[in-house]
Coordinates of C-alpha atoms and ligand atoms in Angstrom, one line a residue:
X1 CA 119.2 117.6 104.8
X2 CA 116.2 119.4 106.2
X3 CA 113.5 117.9 104.0
X4 CA 111.2 115.7 106.1
X5 CA 109.8 112.5 104.7
X6 CA 106.0 112.3 105.3
X7 CA 104.7 109.8 107.8
X8 CA 102.7 108.2 105.1
X9 CA 105.7 107.5 102.9
X10 CA 107.7 106.3 105.9
X11 CA 105.0 103.8 106.8
X12 CA 104.8 102.5 103.2
X13 CA 106.6 99.2 102.5
X14 CA 108.1 98.7 99.0
X15 CA 106.2 96.1 97.0
X16 CA 107.6 92.6 97.9
X17 CA 107.4 91.3 94.4
X18 CA 109.1 94.3 92.9
X19 CA 111.9 94.0 95.6
X20 CA 112.2 90.3 94.6
X21 CA 112.5 91.2 91.0
X22 CA 115.4 93.6 91.8
X23 CA 117.2 91.0 94.0
X24 CA 117.1 88.4 91.2
X25 CA 118.3 91.0 88.6
X26 CA 121.2 91.9 91.0
X27 CA 122.2 88.3 91.4
X28 CA 122.0 87.6 87.7
X29 CA 124.1 90.8 87.1
X30 CA 126.8 89.2 89.3
X31 CA 126.8 86.3 86.9
X32 CA 124.8 83.8 89.0
X33 CA 122.3 81.5 87.2
X34 CA 119.1 81.9 89.0
X35 CA 115.8 80.0 88.3
X36 CA 113.4 82.9 88.7
X37 CA 110.0 81.7 90.0
X38 CA 109.0 85.1 91.5
X39 CA 107.7 86.5 88.2
X40 CA 104.4 88.2 88.5
X41 CA 103.9 88.8 84.8
X42 CA 103.5 86.9 81.5
X43 CA 107.0 86.0 80.1
X44 CA 105.6 86.1 76.5
X45 CA 105.5 89.1 74.2
X46 CA 102.4 91.2 73.6
X47 CA 100.6 89.6 70.6
X48 CA 101.6 91.1 67.2
X49 CA 98.2 92.5 66.2
X50 CA 98.2 94.6 69.5
X51 CA 101.7 95.9 68.8
X52 CA 100.6 96.7 65.3
X53 CA 97.7 98.8 66.5
X54 CA 100.1 100.9 68.6
X55 CA 102.3 101.6 65.5
X56 CA 99.2 102.6 63.6
X57 CA 98.1 104.9 66.3
X58 CA 101.5 106.6 66.6
X59 CA 101.8 107.0 62.8
X60 CA 98.3 108.5 62.7
X61 CA 99.4 111.2 65.2
X62 CA 97.5 109.6 68.1
X63 CA 100.2 111.0 70.4
X64 CA 98.5 113.6 72.6
X65 CA 96.9 113.7 76.0
X66 CA 93.5 111.9 76.1
X67 CA 90.6 112.6 78.3
X68 CA 91.5 111.7 81.9
X69 CA 88.8 109.0 81.9
X70 CA 90.3 107.4 78.9
X71 CA 89.6 107.6 75.2
X72 CA 85.9 107.3 74.3
X73 CA 86.8 104.3 72.0
X74 CA 88.5 102.4 74.9
X75 CA 85.7 103.2 77.4
X76 CA 83.2 102.1 74.9
X77 CA 85.1 98.8 74.2
X78 CA 85.5 98.1 77.9
X79 CA 81.8 98.9 78.7
X80 CA 80.7 96.7 75.7
X81 CA 82.8 93.8 76.9
X82 CA 81.5 93.9 80.5
X83 CA 77.8 94.3 79.4
X84 CA 78.2 91.5 76.9
X85 CA 80.0 89.0 79.1
X86 CA 78.6 89.8 82.5
X87 CA 75.2 91.2 81.5
X88 CA 75.7 94.2 83.7
X89 CA 74.3 97.7 82.8
X90 CA 77.7 99.2 82.2
X91 CA 78.0 102.3 79.9
X92 CA 81.2 104.2 78.9
X93 CA 80.4 106.8 81.7
X94 CA 80.9 103.9 84.2
X95 CA 84.5 103.3 83.1
X96 CA 87.7 105.1 84.2
X97 CA 90.9 104.1 82.4
X98 CA 94.3 104.4 84.2
X99 CA 97.9 103.3 84.1
X100 CA 97.3 99.7 85.2
X101 CA 94.9 98.1 87.6
X102 CA 97.2 99.2 90.5
X103 CA 96.6 102.9 89.8
X104 CA 92.9 102.4 89.8
X105 CA 93.0 100.7 93.2
X106 CA 95.1 103.5 94.4
X107 CA 92.7 106.2 93.1
X108 CA 89.6 104.4 94.3
X109 CA 91.0 104.2 97.9
X110 CA 92.2 107.8 97.6
X111 CA 88.7 108.9 96.5
X112 CA 86.8 107.0 99.2
X113 CA 88.9 106.3 102.4
X114 CA 89.0 108.5 105.4
X115 CA 91.1 108.0 108.5
X116 CA 90.3 104.7 110.2
X117 CA 88.0 103.3 107.5
X118 CA 88.3 99.5 107.4
X119 CA 89.2 97.5 104.3
X120 CA 88.6 93.8 104.5
X121 CA 91.3 91.9 102.7
X122 CA 91.1 88.1 102.6
X123 CA 94.5 86.6 103.2
X124 CA 96.5 85.4 101.4
X125 CA 96.2 88.6 99.5
X126 CA 98.0 90.5 96.7
X127 CA 100.8 92.4 98.5
X128 CA 99.6 95.9 97.5
X129 CA 96.1 95.9 99.0
X130 CA 97.0 96.5 102.6
X131 CA 99.7 99.1 101.8
X132 CA 97.5 101.0 99.4
X133 CA 94.7 101.1 102.0
X134 CA 97.1 102.3 104.8
X135 CA 98.6 104.9 102.5
X136 CA 95.1 106.5 102.3
X137 CA 94.4 106.4 106.0
X138 CA 92.5 103.1 105.8
X139 CA 92.9 100.2 108.2
X140 CA 93.4 96.9 106.4
X141 CA 91.6 94.0 108.1
X142 CA 93.1 90.7 107.0
X143 CA 90.8 87.7 107.3
X144 CA 92.7 84.5 107.1
X145 CA 91.4 82.0 104.5
X146 CA 92.7 78.6 105.4
X147 CA 94.1 76.1 102.9
X148 CA 91.4 73.6 104.1
X149 CA 88.8 76.1 102.7
X150 CA 90.8 76.3 99.5
X151 CA 92.1 79.8 100.6
X152 CA 88.6 81.2 100.2
X153 CA 86.7 83.7 102.3
X154 CA 83.7 82.0 103.9
X155 CA 80.4 83.8 104.5
X156 CA 80.9 83.3 108.3
X157 CA 84.4 84.9 108.3
X158 CA 83.1 87.8 106.2
X159 CA 80.2 88.4 108.5
X160 CA 82.5 88.3 111.5
X161 CA 84.9 90.8 110.0
X162 CA 82.3 93.5 109.1
X163 CA 82.0 96.4 111.5
X164 CA 80.3 99.8 111.4
X165 CA 83.7 101.1 110.0
X166 CA 84.0 98.7 107.1
X167 CA 84.1 100.6 103.8
X168 CA 85.4 98.0 101.4
X169 CA 85.7 94.3 100.9
X170 CA 88.4 93.5 98.3
X171 CA 87.8 90.2 96.5
X172 CA 90.3 88.9 94.1
X173 CA 89.4 85.9 92.0
X174 CA 91.3 84.2 90.5
X175 CA 93.5 85.0 93.4
X176 CA 97.2 86.1 93.5
X177 CA 98.9 84.2 95.3
X178 CA 96.7 81.2 95.9
X179 CA 95.2 80.7 92.4
X180 CA 91.9 80.0 94.0
X181 CA 88.7 80.7 91.9
X182 CA 85.3 81.2 93.6
X183 CA 82.4 79.2 92.3
X184 CA 78.9 80.7 91.6
X185 CA 77.5 79.2 94.8
X186 CA 80.4 80.6 96.9
X187 CA 79.9 84.0 95.4
X188 CA 76.2 83.9 96.0
X189 CA 76.8 83.0 99.6
X190 CA 79.1 86.0 100.0
X191 CA 76.6 88.2 98.2
X192 CA 73.9 87.2 100.8
X193 CA 76.1 88.5 103.6
X194 CA 76.8 91.7 101.7
X195 CA 73.0 92.2 101.2
X196 CA 72.7 92.5 104.9
X197 CA 75.4 95.2 105.1
X198 CA 74.5 98.0 102.8
X199 CA 77.4 100.2 104.2
X200 CA 80.0 97.8 102.7
X201 CA 81.3 98.4 99.2
X202 CA 82.9 95.7 97.1
X203 CA 86.1 96.0 95.1
X204 CA 86.5 93.0 92.8
X205 CA 90.0 92.6 91.4
X206 CA 89.5 90.5 88.2
X207 CA 92.9 91.0 86.6
X208 CA 93.3 87.2 86.2
X209 CA 89.8 86.7 84.9
X210 CA 90.8 84.9 81.7
X211 CA 93.6 82.9 83.2
X212 CA 91.2 80.3 84.5
X213 CA 92.0 76.6 83.9
X214 CA 88.5 75.2 84.4
X215 CA 86.4 77.5 82.4
X216 CA 87.1 80.1 79.8
X217 CA 86.9 82.8 82.4
X218 CA 86.3 83.1 86.1
X219 CA 83.0 84.5 87.4
X220 CA 82.7 87.9 89.0
X221 CA 80.9 88.4 92.3
X222 CA 79.1 91.4 90.6
X223 CA 77.7 89.3 87.7
X224 CA 76.5 86.7 90.1
X225 CA 74.9 89.3 92.4
X226 CA 74.1 92.1 90.0
X227 CA 72.3 94.3 92.6
X228 CA 75.8 94.8 94.1
X229 CA 76.9 96.9 91.1
X230 CA 75.4 100.0 92.8
X231 CA 78.1 99.7 95.4
X232 CA 80.9 98.0 93.6
X233 CA 83.9 98.7 91.6
X234 CA 85.3 96.2 89.2
X235 CA 89.1 96.4 88.7
X236 CA 90.7 94.9 85.6
X237 CA 93.2 95.6 83.0
X238 CA 95.3 94.4 80.0
X239 CA 98.4 93.3 81.9
X240 CA 97.9 89.6 82.5
X241 CA 95.5 88.3 79.8
X242 CA 97.2 90.1 76.9
X243 CA 100.8 90.1 78.2
X244 CA 100.8 93.9 78.4
X245 CA 102.3 94.7 81.8
X246 CA 104.6 97.4 80.4
X247 CA 101.9 99.2 78.5
X248 CA 100.2 100.2 81.7
X249 CA 96.5 100.1 81.0
X250 CA 93.9 99.2 83.5
X251 CA 90.3 100.2 84.3
X252 CA 87.7 100.6 86.9
X253 CA 84.0 100.0 86.3
X254 CA 81.5 101.3 88.8
X255 CA 78.6 103.8 89.6
X256 CA 79.0 107.1 87.7
X257 CA 79.3 109.3 90.7
X258 CA 82.3 107.2 92.0
X259 CA 83.9 107.0 88.6
X260 CA 83.6 110.8 88.3
X261 CA 85.6 111.3 91.5
X262 CA 88.2 108.7 90.4
X263 CA 88.6 110.6 87.1
X264 CA 89.1 113.8 89.0
X265 CA 91.9 112.1 91.0
X266 CA 93.4 110.8 87.7
X267 CA 93.3 114.3 86.2
X268 CA 95.5 115.5 89.1
X269 CA 97.9 112.6 89.0
X270 CA 98.9 111.1 85.7
X271 CA 96.4 113.2 83.6
X272 CA 95.7 110.1 81.5
X273 CA 97.1 106.7 80.5
X274 CA 99.3 106.7 77.4
X275 CA 97.3 107.4 74.2
X276 CA 99.3 104.8 72.3
X277 CA 98.7 102.1 75.0
X278 CA 95.0 102.9 75.0
X279 CA 94.8 102.4 71.2
X280 CA 96.6 99.0 71.7
X281 CA 94.1 98.1 74.5
X282 CA 91.2 98.6 72.1
X283 CA 92.8 96.2 69.6
X284 CA 93.3 93.7 72.4
X285 CA 89.7 93.8 73.6
X286 CA 88.2 93.9 70.1
X287 CA 90.6 91.5 68.3
X288 CA 90.8 87.8 68.1
X289 CA 90.9 86.2 71.6
X290 CA 92.8 83.1 70.4
X291 CA 96.0 84.7 72.0
X292 CA 94.4 84.5 75.4
X293 CA 93.3 80.9 75.0
X294 CA 96.8 79.9 73.7
X295 CA 98.5 81.6 76.7
X296 CA 96.2 80.0 79.2
X297 CA 96.8 76.5 77.6
X298 CA 100.5 77.2 77.9
X299 CA 100.3 78.2 81.6
X300 CA 98.2 75.1 82.3
X301 CA 101.0 72.9 80.9
X302 CA 103.6 74.6 83.0
X303 CA 101.4 74.4 86.1
X304 CA 100.9 70.6 85.5
X305 CA 104.6 70.1 85.2
X306 CA 105.4 72.1 88.3
X307 CA 102.9 70.1 90.3
X308 CA 104.1 66.8 88.9
X309 CA 107.8 67.5 89.7
X310 CA 107.1 69.0 93.2
X311 CA 105.0 66.0 94.1
X312 CA 108.2 63.9 94.0
X313 CA 109.3 65.6 97.3
X314 CA 107.7 63.4 100.0
X315 CA 107.4 66.5 102.3
X316 CA 105.4 68.6 99.8
X317 CA 101.8 68.4 98.8
X318 CA 101.3 70.7 95.9
X319 CA 97.7 71.4 94.7
X320 CA 97.1 72.6 91.2
X321 CA 95.6 76.1 91.3
X322 CA 92.5 76.8 89.2
X323 CA 93.5 80.2 88.0
X324 CA 96.3 82.9 87.7
X325 CA 99.9 81.6 87.4
X326 CA 101.0 80.9 90.9
X327 CA 101.3 77.8 93.1
X328 CA 100.9 78.6 96.8
X329 CA 102.4 75.7 98.7
X330 CA 102.6 74.9 102.4
X331 CA 106.1 74.5 103.8
X332 CA 104.9 73.7 107.3
X333 CA 106.5 70.3 107.1
X334 CA 109.9 71.9 106.5
X335 CA 109.8 74.2 109.5
X336 CA 112.2 72.9 112.2
X337 CA 114.4 71.0 109.7
X338 CA 118.1 71.7 109.4
X339 CA 120.0 72.6 106.2
X340 CA 123.2 70.8 105.2
X341 CA 125.2 73.7 106.7
X342 CA 123.5 73.3 110.0
X343 CA 121.0 76.1 109.9
X344 CA 117.5 75.5 111.3
X345 CA 114.6 76.7 109.1
X346 CA 112.2 78.7 111.4
X347 CA 110.0 80.6 108.9
X348 CA 108.9 80.5 105.3
X349 CA 111.4 83.4 104.7
X350 CA 114.2 81.1 105.9
X351 CA 113.0 78.4 103.5
X352 CA 112.9 80.8 100.5
X353 CA 116.5 82.0 101.4
X354 CA 117.7 78.4 101.7
X355 CA 116.2 77.7 98.2
X356 CA 118.0 80.7 96.8
X357 CA 121.3 79.8 98.3
X358 CA 121.2 76.0 97.9
X359 CA 119.1 75.5 94.7
X360 CA 119.5 78.9 93.0
X361 CA 115.7 79.2 92.8
X362 CA 114.0 82.5 93.7
X363 CA 110.5 82.2 95.2
X364 CA 108.5 84.5 97.4
X365 CA 107.6 83.7 101.0
X366 CA 104.0 83.5 102.2
X367 CA 104.5 86.2 104.9
X368 CA 104.6 88.9 102.1
X369 CA 101.0 87.7 101.2
X370 CA 99.7 87.5 104.8
X371 CA 99.8 83.8 105.3
X372 CA 102.6 81.6 106.6
X373 CA 104.3 79.2 106.2
X374 CA 103.9 79.1 102.5
X375 CA 105.8 79.9 99.3
X376 CA 104.5 81.4 96.1
X377 CA 106.0 79.8 93.0
X378 CA 105.2 81.4 89.7
X379 CA 104.8 79.4 86.5
X380 CA 104.9 82.4 84.3
X381 CA 108.4 81.4 83.5
X382 CA 109.5 79.3 80.5
X383 CA 108.8 75.5 80.7
X384 CA 112.5 74.9 81.0
X385 CA 112.9 77.2 84.0
X386 CA 109.7 75.8 85.6
X387 CA 111.1 72.2 85.2
X388 CA 114.7 72.9 86.2
X389 CA 113.6 75.2 89.1
X390 CA 111.1 72.6 90.4
X391 CA 113.7 69.8 90.2
X392 CA 116.2 71.9 92.1
X393 CA 113.7 72.7 94.8
X394 CA 112.9 68.9 95.3
X395 CA 116.6 68.2 95.5
X396 CA 117.3 70.9 98.1
X397 CA 114.3 69.9 100.2
X398 CA 115.3 66.2 100.1
X399 CA 118.7 67.4 101.5
X400 CA 117.2 68.8 104.7
X401 CA 117.5 66.8 107.9
Ligands
LIG501 N1 95.9 92.9 91.0 C1 96.5 91.8 91.2 C2 95.9 90.7 92.0 C3 97.8 91.6 90.7 O1 98.5 90.4 90.8 C4 98.4 92.7 89.9 C5 99.8 92.5 89.4 O2 100.6 91.7 89.8 C6 97.7 93.8 89.8 C7 96.5 93.9 90.3 C8 98.3 95.0 89.0 O3 98.1 94.9 87.7 P1 98.5 96.2 86.7 O4 99.7 95.7 85.9 O5 97.3 96.3 85.8 O6 98.7 97.4 87.5

């Protein structure tokens, strides 16, 4: 074979969560019963009225390429929602629609990063940010956000991380994997630091915005500090709130000149998101929002059960997250312990492998998210799996010496 693989592709790691999904599927295919707590997507079906809108669109012949920026109807619906809820001056021309939030993050980095540009990524972080930055020549700068600070970026840590080469700060609230949600005051304090550094742009990933257990939705840094909109891009999408991961619709909202470049990139990659999925997304945004409230209430019940059951293990101290559908739990107290077969647990990866072998529970290790020793446990699984999986974890942990 003489085809050479590019250095960029060689340096790129496969997504840890997608790799975990495959591993669980392989074990299940071998006939093993696995409690899967790695899931990064709603386990429920897309609400019926959204599916219905897709049928209607297909039957009406809405089956062609759309504009690369997205259909005017969807751009208008997104712009209306952001200006109504966040009181930001967002027009349809400020919106680019793509195949999921992930594609927009990819295209924004592709449109703005040059070799060596720094991207500040508070850790724990969603697994893809550092890899997407690296893929486009950027240099991810992970800033550790300690559990004692509720896994939040502090103004002092942000200030210390900024250099002349900083291009982006990526802020994800509610956060995957920690579930942390920034308050208005915390966002104001970060905004103050950013006001002093006009060279730094802000990417706010708000994909879990409505999966917030305190309030109806989590606040955005950009609505709290609206002057930042001139140098910000808001990333969001339909995947999590409306259980639409497979439809692949996300969007970016930002200054027109940046959105225009992103649209140019989209036009040379996927051309556009699916016309049918875009019609469904309009129905999601403009339809009854009861489905989002019901889903959030359901995740909250599962979260509470998970915390309740895990609290029964004396060596664990689970904290209920305020948003998203993950529990990020310290396993520091388990490091150095020995399994019933005599193996010493040295890392969070060891702990996750032990849980898979001993308890048949699949979880993700904190190292994939830039902070160890932790585990990420998803409660986007059925209540039954959440309860049985959590009980099996407690039993396996109690068996350690
Ligand atoms: N951002 C975060 C923080 C996520 O957790 C995910 C998916 O897991 C995404 C973005 C990607 O979402 P989408 O399905 O819209 O590409």
